[in-house]
Amino acid sequence: MAPNVVSPTPPWWQTAVVYQIYPRSFCDTSGNGIGDIEGIRSRLDHLEWLGVDALWMSPVFTSPMADHGYDVADYCDIDPLFGDLAAMDTLLADVHDRGMRVILDWVPNHTSDQHRWFMESRSSNDNPRRDWYYWREGTSDKPPNNWQAVFPAGPAWTFDEASGEWYLHLFTPDQPDLNWNNPDVRAAMADTLRFWLDRGVDGFRMDVVHMIGKDPTLPDLLSGPGSPLLEYDEPSTHQHLREIRRVLDAYDGDRCSVGEVYLLEPDVVATYYGNDDELHMSFNFMSVWTGWDADAWRRVVKGAQDAFDPVGGWPTWVLSNHDLPRHRQRFGGDAAIARAAVLLLLCLRGTPFMYAGEELGLVDAEVAPDQIQDPSGSRDGCRAPIPWEPGHGHGWPAAKNWLPFPPEAALRNAQTQRVDPASIAWLYKDVLAERRGSSALQRGSQELLEGLCDGILAWRRSYEDDERIIVINMTNEDVEIDLAEPTMIRMSSVASHQNGNEDHAFDGGIPANSGMILVPRR
Ligand code: GLC
């Protein structure tokens, strides 16, 4: 595919905006203080009101919840905490009835230590499933290599006294790594995909998928003891991804994959698209490591263009997810910045991934040290329950939920914001509608506009005769720019301007920390 061009009939996921739901925190209907599948179903009107196209659910499969579902004990069943298969089928049907899609979170790198496969593997050194995981000989005082777990601090190996061997886990000891070098593992994992594809899911977010291929000799990291997560790029992963792609391609409906490829070099991330025969999309996490700084963002946007365009890889954009402080928090908490960031996320070329609650302008909850739930200890703040209503309980029935609400929930809740057209929720809604109505924004080419003024990030999107220019002032000062072409303001992030106002001429002025969508005047 030529650079910066999309097919005239793009697959749904190229024009979609995806909304990530962390099910524990979305909406509780059972009254146990933890969100559930029925809760998601009961709030679909919110997603429809907003105008997103697909929802990605963090894992809801059977799990002991050592990592809140990222430790799967059965890929083909639903944890009773969240509901059951019937509830999931009903949700799928309802989402589809509303013209939206569902992406499930598939966790291929590791299972729970309570998965039947691991319990069998662990049961004896000659169990037929022994080789489904990475077991290595050694003495109890020296792990087999210098890999460290991402969390908790310590080696990525646990010594099993009973069998006198170590097993590998890139995350907690409750999350043993599957051995994808074993063809039976690959076949079993492909079956878990088919199970959900047969039930009608539209795609998968694939958890730490760049780690599934491993050199069976498991050599030390040359850089010294540490986690391989940010640097591991093993050729066999690409072979596994081609097999996975063939599983998806055997189904109709453009079923898609988006990989959590936690490598911070866009050029390397782009190789995970293969020759359009591996991942359909991959997260490019440079965006979440970038502050509110126009020069830094220009480098990120240019880095993505240079990496993805030549290979025809469709980019993705993300500012927040369940693993990081929310972006409003990271950008300093300013309400104006949170609003300008809506244009940043939704108007760049590629598929944007929103994180539930960002449309309410949420910051992270404060979680007391003795209330921490997360095995890494640092991610609870962004996983706070979503406030639905202003009053007591914010739409959550339990007296106490698994985590406290985020600050200012009496204002930053769905009900209050949905009746206020000047709210950030309405800005998301309006920009999403603008995006849907503009082929330039949905799938047009992208050109960075250089040299306008320090602190300004600006780019042009074009598709046939549809054109938009987006300008974002990432400074605390009002600035004037000269675009050298007459334009009309289509939309502004400034609250007092009201979203979706009547078009009027752009005079070059952009208030501090604000953004505008402009249309050339012809
Ligand atoms: C991914 C998930 C994270 C999880 C980890 C282990 O990074 O996003 O939440 O803890 O994988 O599965």
Short mmCIF file of N, CA and C in Angstrom, two decimals, residues 395-478:
data_model
loop_
_atom_site.label_atom_id
_atom_site.label_comp_id
_atom_site.label_asym_id
_atom_site.label_seq_id
_atom_site.Cartn_x
_atom_site.Cartn_y
_atom_site.Cartn_z
N GLY A 395 -24.37 6.12 41.37
CA GLY A 395 -24.92 5.09 40.49
C GLY A 395 -24.40 3.70 40.81
N TRP A 396 -23.54 3.60 41.83
CA TRP A 396 -23.04 2.28 42.27
C TRP A 396 -23.82 1.86 43.51
N PRO A 397 -24.43 0.66 43.51
CA PRO A 397 -25.34 0.29 44.60
C PRO A 397 -24.67 -0.04 45.94
N ALA A 398 -23.39 -0.46 45.92
CA ALA A 398 -22.78 -0.93 47.18
C ALA A 398 -22.37 0.26 48.05
N ALA A 399 -22.28 0.02 49.36
CA ALA A 399 -21.84 1.07 50.28
C ALA A 399 -20.36 1.36 50.05
N LYS A 400 -19.62 0.34 49.65
CA LYS A 400 -18.18 0.51 49.42
C LYS A 400 -17.81 -0.28 48.17
N ASN A 401 -17.07 0.36 47.28
CA ASN A 401 -16.66 -0.31 46.05
C ASN A 401 -15.21 -0.76 46.15
N TRP A 402 -14.77 -1.52 45.17
CA TRP A 402 -13.43 -2.11 45.30
C TRP A 402 -12.34 -1.05 45.32
N LEU A 403 -12.64 0.12 44.76
CA LEU A 403 -11.73 1.26 44.85
C LEU A 403 -12.56 2.51 45.09
N PRO A 404 -11.97 3.56 45.65
CA PRO A 404 -12.72 4.81 45.86
C PRO A 404 -12.98 5.52 44.53
N PHE A 405 -13.96 6.43 44.54
CA PHE A 405 -14.25 7.22 43.33
C PHE A 405 -13.13 8.23 43.06
N PRO A 406 -13.04 8.66 41.80
CA PRO A 406 -12.08 9.73 41.49
C PRO A 406 -12.56 11.06 42.09
N PRO A 407 -11.67 12.05 42.19
CA PRO A 407 -12.05 13.34 42.76
C PRO A 407 -13.18 14.00 41.98
N GLU A 408 -13.95 14.82 42.68
CA GLU A 408 -15.01 15.64 42.08
C GLU A 408 -16.03 14.83 41.30
N ALA A 409 -16.34 13.63 41.82
CA ALA A 409 -17.30 12.78 41.11
C ALA A 409 -18.68 13.42 41.03
N ALA A 410 -18.99 14.35 41.95
CA ALA A 410 -20.30 15.01 41.90
C ALA A 410 -20.43 15.88 40.65
N LEU A 411 -19.31 16.30 40.08
CA LEU A 411 -19.34 17.07 38.83
C LEU A 411 -18.92 16.21 37.63
N ARG A 412 -17.88 15.41 37.85
CA ARG A 412 -17.34 14.61 36.75
C ARG A 412 -18.05 13.26 36.73
N ASN A 413 -19.33 13.30 36.41
CA ASN A 413 -20.10 12.06 36.27
C ASN A 413 -20.94 12.17 35.00
N ALA A 414 -21.37 11.04 34.50
CA ALA A 414 -22.01 11.01 33.18
C ALA A 414 -23.31 11.81 33.17
N GLN A 415 -24.12 11.65 34.20
CA GLN A 415 -25.43 12.30 34.19
C GLN A 415 -25.30 13.83 34.15
N THR A 416 -24.45 14.37 34.99
CA THR A 416 -24.28 15.82 35.05
C THR A 416 -23.73 16.36 33.73
N GLN A 417 -22.76 15.64 33.18
CA GLN A 417 -22.10 16.15 31.97
C GLN A 417 -22.98 16.02 30.73
N ARG A 418 -23.83 15.03 30.74
CA ARG A 418 -24.65 14.83 29.53
C ARG A 418 -25.74 15.88 29.38
N VAL A 419 -26.07 16.59 30.44
CA VAL A 419 -27.06 17.67 30.28
C VAL A 419 -26.39 19.03 30.14
N ASP A 420 -25.07 19.05 30.02
CA ASP A 420 -24.35 20.33 29.93
C ASP A 420 -23.56 20.37 28.61
N PRO A 421 -24.09 21.07 27.61
CA PRO A 421 -23.42 21.06 26.30
C PRO A 421 -22.02 21.67 26.33
N ALA A 422 -21.64 22.36 27.41
CA ALA A 422 -20.29 22.90 27.50
C ALA A 422 -19.33 21.92 28.18
N SER A 423 -19.80 20.71 28.50
CA SER A 423 -18.95 19.75 29.23
C SER A 423 -17.96 19.08 28.30
N ILE A 424 -16.95 18.48 28.92
CA ILE A 424 -15.96 17.74 28.12
C ILE A 424 -16.62 16.53 27.46
N ALA A 425 -17.61 15.93 28.09
CA ALA A 425 -18.29 14.78 27.48
C ALA A 425 -18.92 15.20 26.15
N TRP A 426 -19.52 16.41 26.14
CA TRP A 426 -20.11 16.90 24.89
C TRP A 426 -19.03 17.21 23.85
N LEU A 427 -17.88 17.66 24.32
CA LEU A 427 -16.80 17.92 23.36
C LEU A 427 -16.39 16.60 22.68
N TYR A 428 -16.23 15.56 23.48
CA TYR A 428 -15.93 14.24 22.88
C TYR A 428 -17.03 13.88 21.87
N LYS A 429 -18.27 14.02 22.31
CA LYS A 429 -19.40 13.65 21.44
C LYS A 429 -19.37 14.45 20.14
N ASP A 430 -19.13 15.75 20.26
CA ASP A 430 -19.13 16.60 19.06
C ASP A 430 -17.96 16.28 18.13
N VAL A 431 -16.79 16.06 18.74
CA VAL A 431 -15.63 15.76 17.87
C VAL A 431 -15.81 14.38 17.23
N LEU A 432 -16.37 13.44 17.98
CA LEU A 432 -16.62 12.12 17.38
C LEU A 432 -17.60 12.23 16.21
N ALA A 433 -18.62 13.10 16.37
CA ALA A 433 -19.58 13.27 15.27
C ALA A 433 -18.91 13.96 14.08
N GLU A 434 -18.09 14.94 14.37
CA GLU A 434 -17.36 15.65 13.31
C GLU A 434 -16.46 14.67 12.54
N ARG A 435 -15.83 13.79 13.31
CA ARG A 435 -14.94 12.80 12.72
C ARG A 435 -15.74 11.85 11.81
N ARG A 436 -16.89 11.43 12.31
CA ARG A 436 -17.70 10.50 11.52
C ARG A 436 -18.16 11.14 10.22
N GLY A 437 -18.37 12.46 10.26
CA GLY A 437 -18.85 13.13 9.06
C GLY A 437 -17.76 13.59 8.13
N SER A 438 -16.52 13.29 8.45
CA SER A 438 -15.41 13.80 7.63
C SER A 438 -14.49 12.67 7.21
N SER A 439 -14.47 12.38 5.91
CA SER A 439 -13.55 11.31 5.48
C SER A 439 -12.10 11.75 5.66
N ALA A 440 -11.85 13.07 5.64
CA ALA A 440 -10.48 13.54 5.90
C ALA A 440 -10.04 13.12 7.30
N LEU A 441 -10.89 13.35 8.29
CA LEU A 441 -10.51 13.00 9.66
C LEU A 441 -10.49 11.49 9.87
N GLN A 442 -11.41 10.79 9.24
CA GLN A 442 -11.47 9.35 9.46
C GLN A 442 -10.34 8.61 8.77
N ARG A 443 -10.02 9.04 7.57
CA ARG A 443 -9.05 8.22 6.84
C ARG A 443 -8.19 9.00 5.86
N GLY A 444 -8.18 10.33 6.01
CA GLY A 444 -7.40 11.13 5.08
C GLY A 444 -5.90 11.04 5.32
N SER A 445 -5.16 11.59 4.38
CA SER A 445 -3.71 11.67 4.55
C SER A 445 -3.41 12.69 5.65
N GLN A 446 -2.18 12.72 6.07
CA GLN A 446 -1.81 13.61 7.18
C GLN A 446 -0.49 14.29 6.86
N GLU A 447 -0.48 15.61 7.06
CA GLU A 447 0.76 16.36 6.83
C GLU A 447 0.97 17.30 8.02
N LEU A 448 2.12 17.17 8.66
CA LEU A 448 2.42 18.08 9.77
C LEU A 448 2.71 19.46 9.21
N LEU A 449 2.19 20.51 9.82
CA LEU A 449 2.48 21.88 9.39
C LEU A 449 3.58 22.42 10.29
N GLU A 450 4.71 22.72 9.69
CA GLU A 450 5.90 23.08 10.48
C GLU A 450 6.04 24.60 10.56
N GLY A 451 6.74 25.03 11.58
CA GLY A 451 7.24 26.40 11.67
C GLY A 451 6.18 27.47 11.86
N LEU A 452 5.01 27.12 12.37
CA LEU A 452 3.97 28.15 12.54
C LEU A 452 4.29 29.07 13.71
N CYS A 453 4.64 28.46 14.82
CA CYS A 453 4.87 29.23 16.05
C CYS A 453 5.32 28.22 17.10
N ASP A 454 6.23 28.62 17.97
CA ASP A 454 6.64 27.70 19.04
C ASP A 454 5.43 27.26 19.86
N GLY A 455 5.42 26.02 20.22
CA GLY A 455 4.35 25.55 21.11
C GLY A 455 3.07 25.17 20.39
N ILE A 456 3.06 25.28 19.07
CA ILE A 456 1.86 24.91 18.30
C ILE A 456 2.10 23.60 17.57
N LEU A 457 1.18 22.67 17.74
CA LEU A 457 1.18 21.44 16.94
C LEU A 457 0.04 21.58 15.94
N ALA A 458 0.36 21.45 14.66
CA ALA A 458 -0.68 21.63 13.64
C ALA A 458 -0.49 20.61 12.54
N TRP A 459 -1.60 20.13 12.02
CA TRP A 459 -1.50 19.17 10.94
C TRP A 459 -2.73 19.28 10.04
N ARG A 460 -2.54 18.84 8.81
CA ARG A 460 -3.63 18.88 7.82
C ARG A 460 -4.04 17.46 7.48
N ARG A 461 -5.34 17.24 7.41
CA ARG A 461 -5.88 15.95 6.97
C ARG A 461 -6.67 16.18 5.69
N SER A 462 -6.45 15.35 4.68
CA SER A 462 -7.15 15.54 3.41
C SER A 462 -7.60 14.21 2.84
N TYR A 463 -8.81 14.21 2.30
CA TYR A 463 -9.29 13.05 1.55
C TYR A 463 -10.15 13.59 0.42
N GLU A 464 -9.70 13.39 -0.81
CA GLU A 464 -10.35 13.99 -1.98
C GLU A 464 -10.58 15.47 -1.69
N ASP A 465 -11.81 15.98 -1.77
CA ASP A 465 -11.94 17.42 -1.53
C ASP A 465 -12.32 17.76 -0.09
N ASP A 466 -12.27 16.77 0.78
CA ASP A 466 -12.55 17.04 2.20
C ASP A 466 -11.22 17.37 2.90
N GLU A 467 -11.18 18.45 3.65
CA GLU A 467 -9.93 18.86 4.28
C GLU A 467 -10.19 19.45 5.66
N ARG A 468 -9.30 19.15 6.60
CA ARG A 468 -9.36 19.76 7.93
C ARG A 468 -7.94 20.14 8.34
N ILE A 469 -7.82 21.26 9.03
CA ILE A 469 -6.53 21.61 9.65
C ILE A 469 -6.79 21.63 11.16
N ILE A 470 -5.93 20.95 11.89
CA ILE A 470 -6.08 20.92 13.34
C ILE A 470 -4.89 21.69 13.93
N VAL A 471 -5.20 22.62 14.81
CA VAL A 471 -4.12 23.38 15.48
C VAL A 471 -4.32 23.25 16.98
N ILE A 472 -3.22 22.96 17.67
CA ILE A 472 -3.30 22.84 19.13
C ILE A 472 -2.20 23.70 19.75
N ASN A 473 -2.62 24.57 20.62
CA ASN A 473 -1.69 25.44 21.34
C ASN A 473 -1.33 24.74 22.65
N MET A 474 -0.11 24.25 22.74
CA MET A 474 0.31 23.52 23.94
C MET A 474 1.07 24.42 24.91
N THR A 475 0.79 25.71 24.87
CA THR A 475 1.45 26.62 25.80
C THR A 475 0.41 27.29 26.69
N ASN A 476 0.90 27.97 27.72
CA ASN A 476 0.02 28.68 28.64
C ASN A 476 -0.28 30.11 28.18
N GLU A 477 0.14 30.45 26.97
CA GLU A 477 -0.09 31.80 26.43
C GLU A 477 -1.04 31.72 25.25
N ASP A 478 -1.84 32.77 25.06
CA ASP A 478 -2.60 32.89 23.82
C ASP A 478 -1.58 33.18 22.70
#
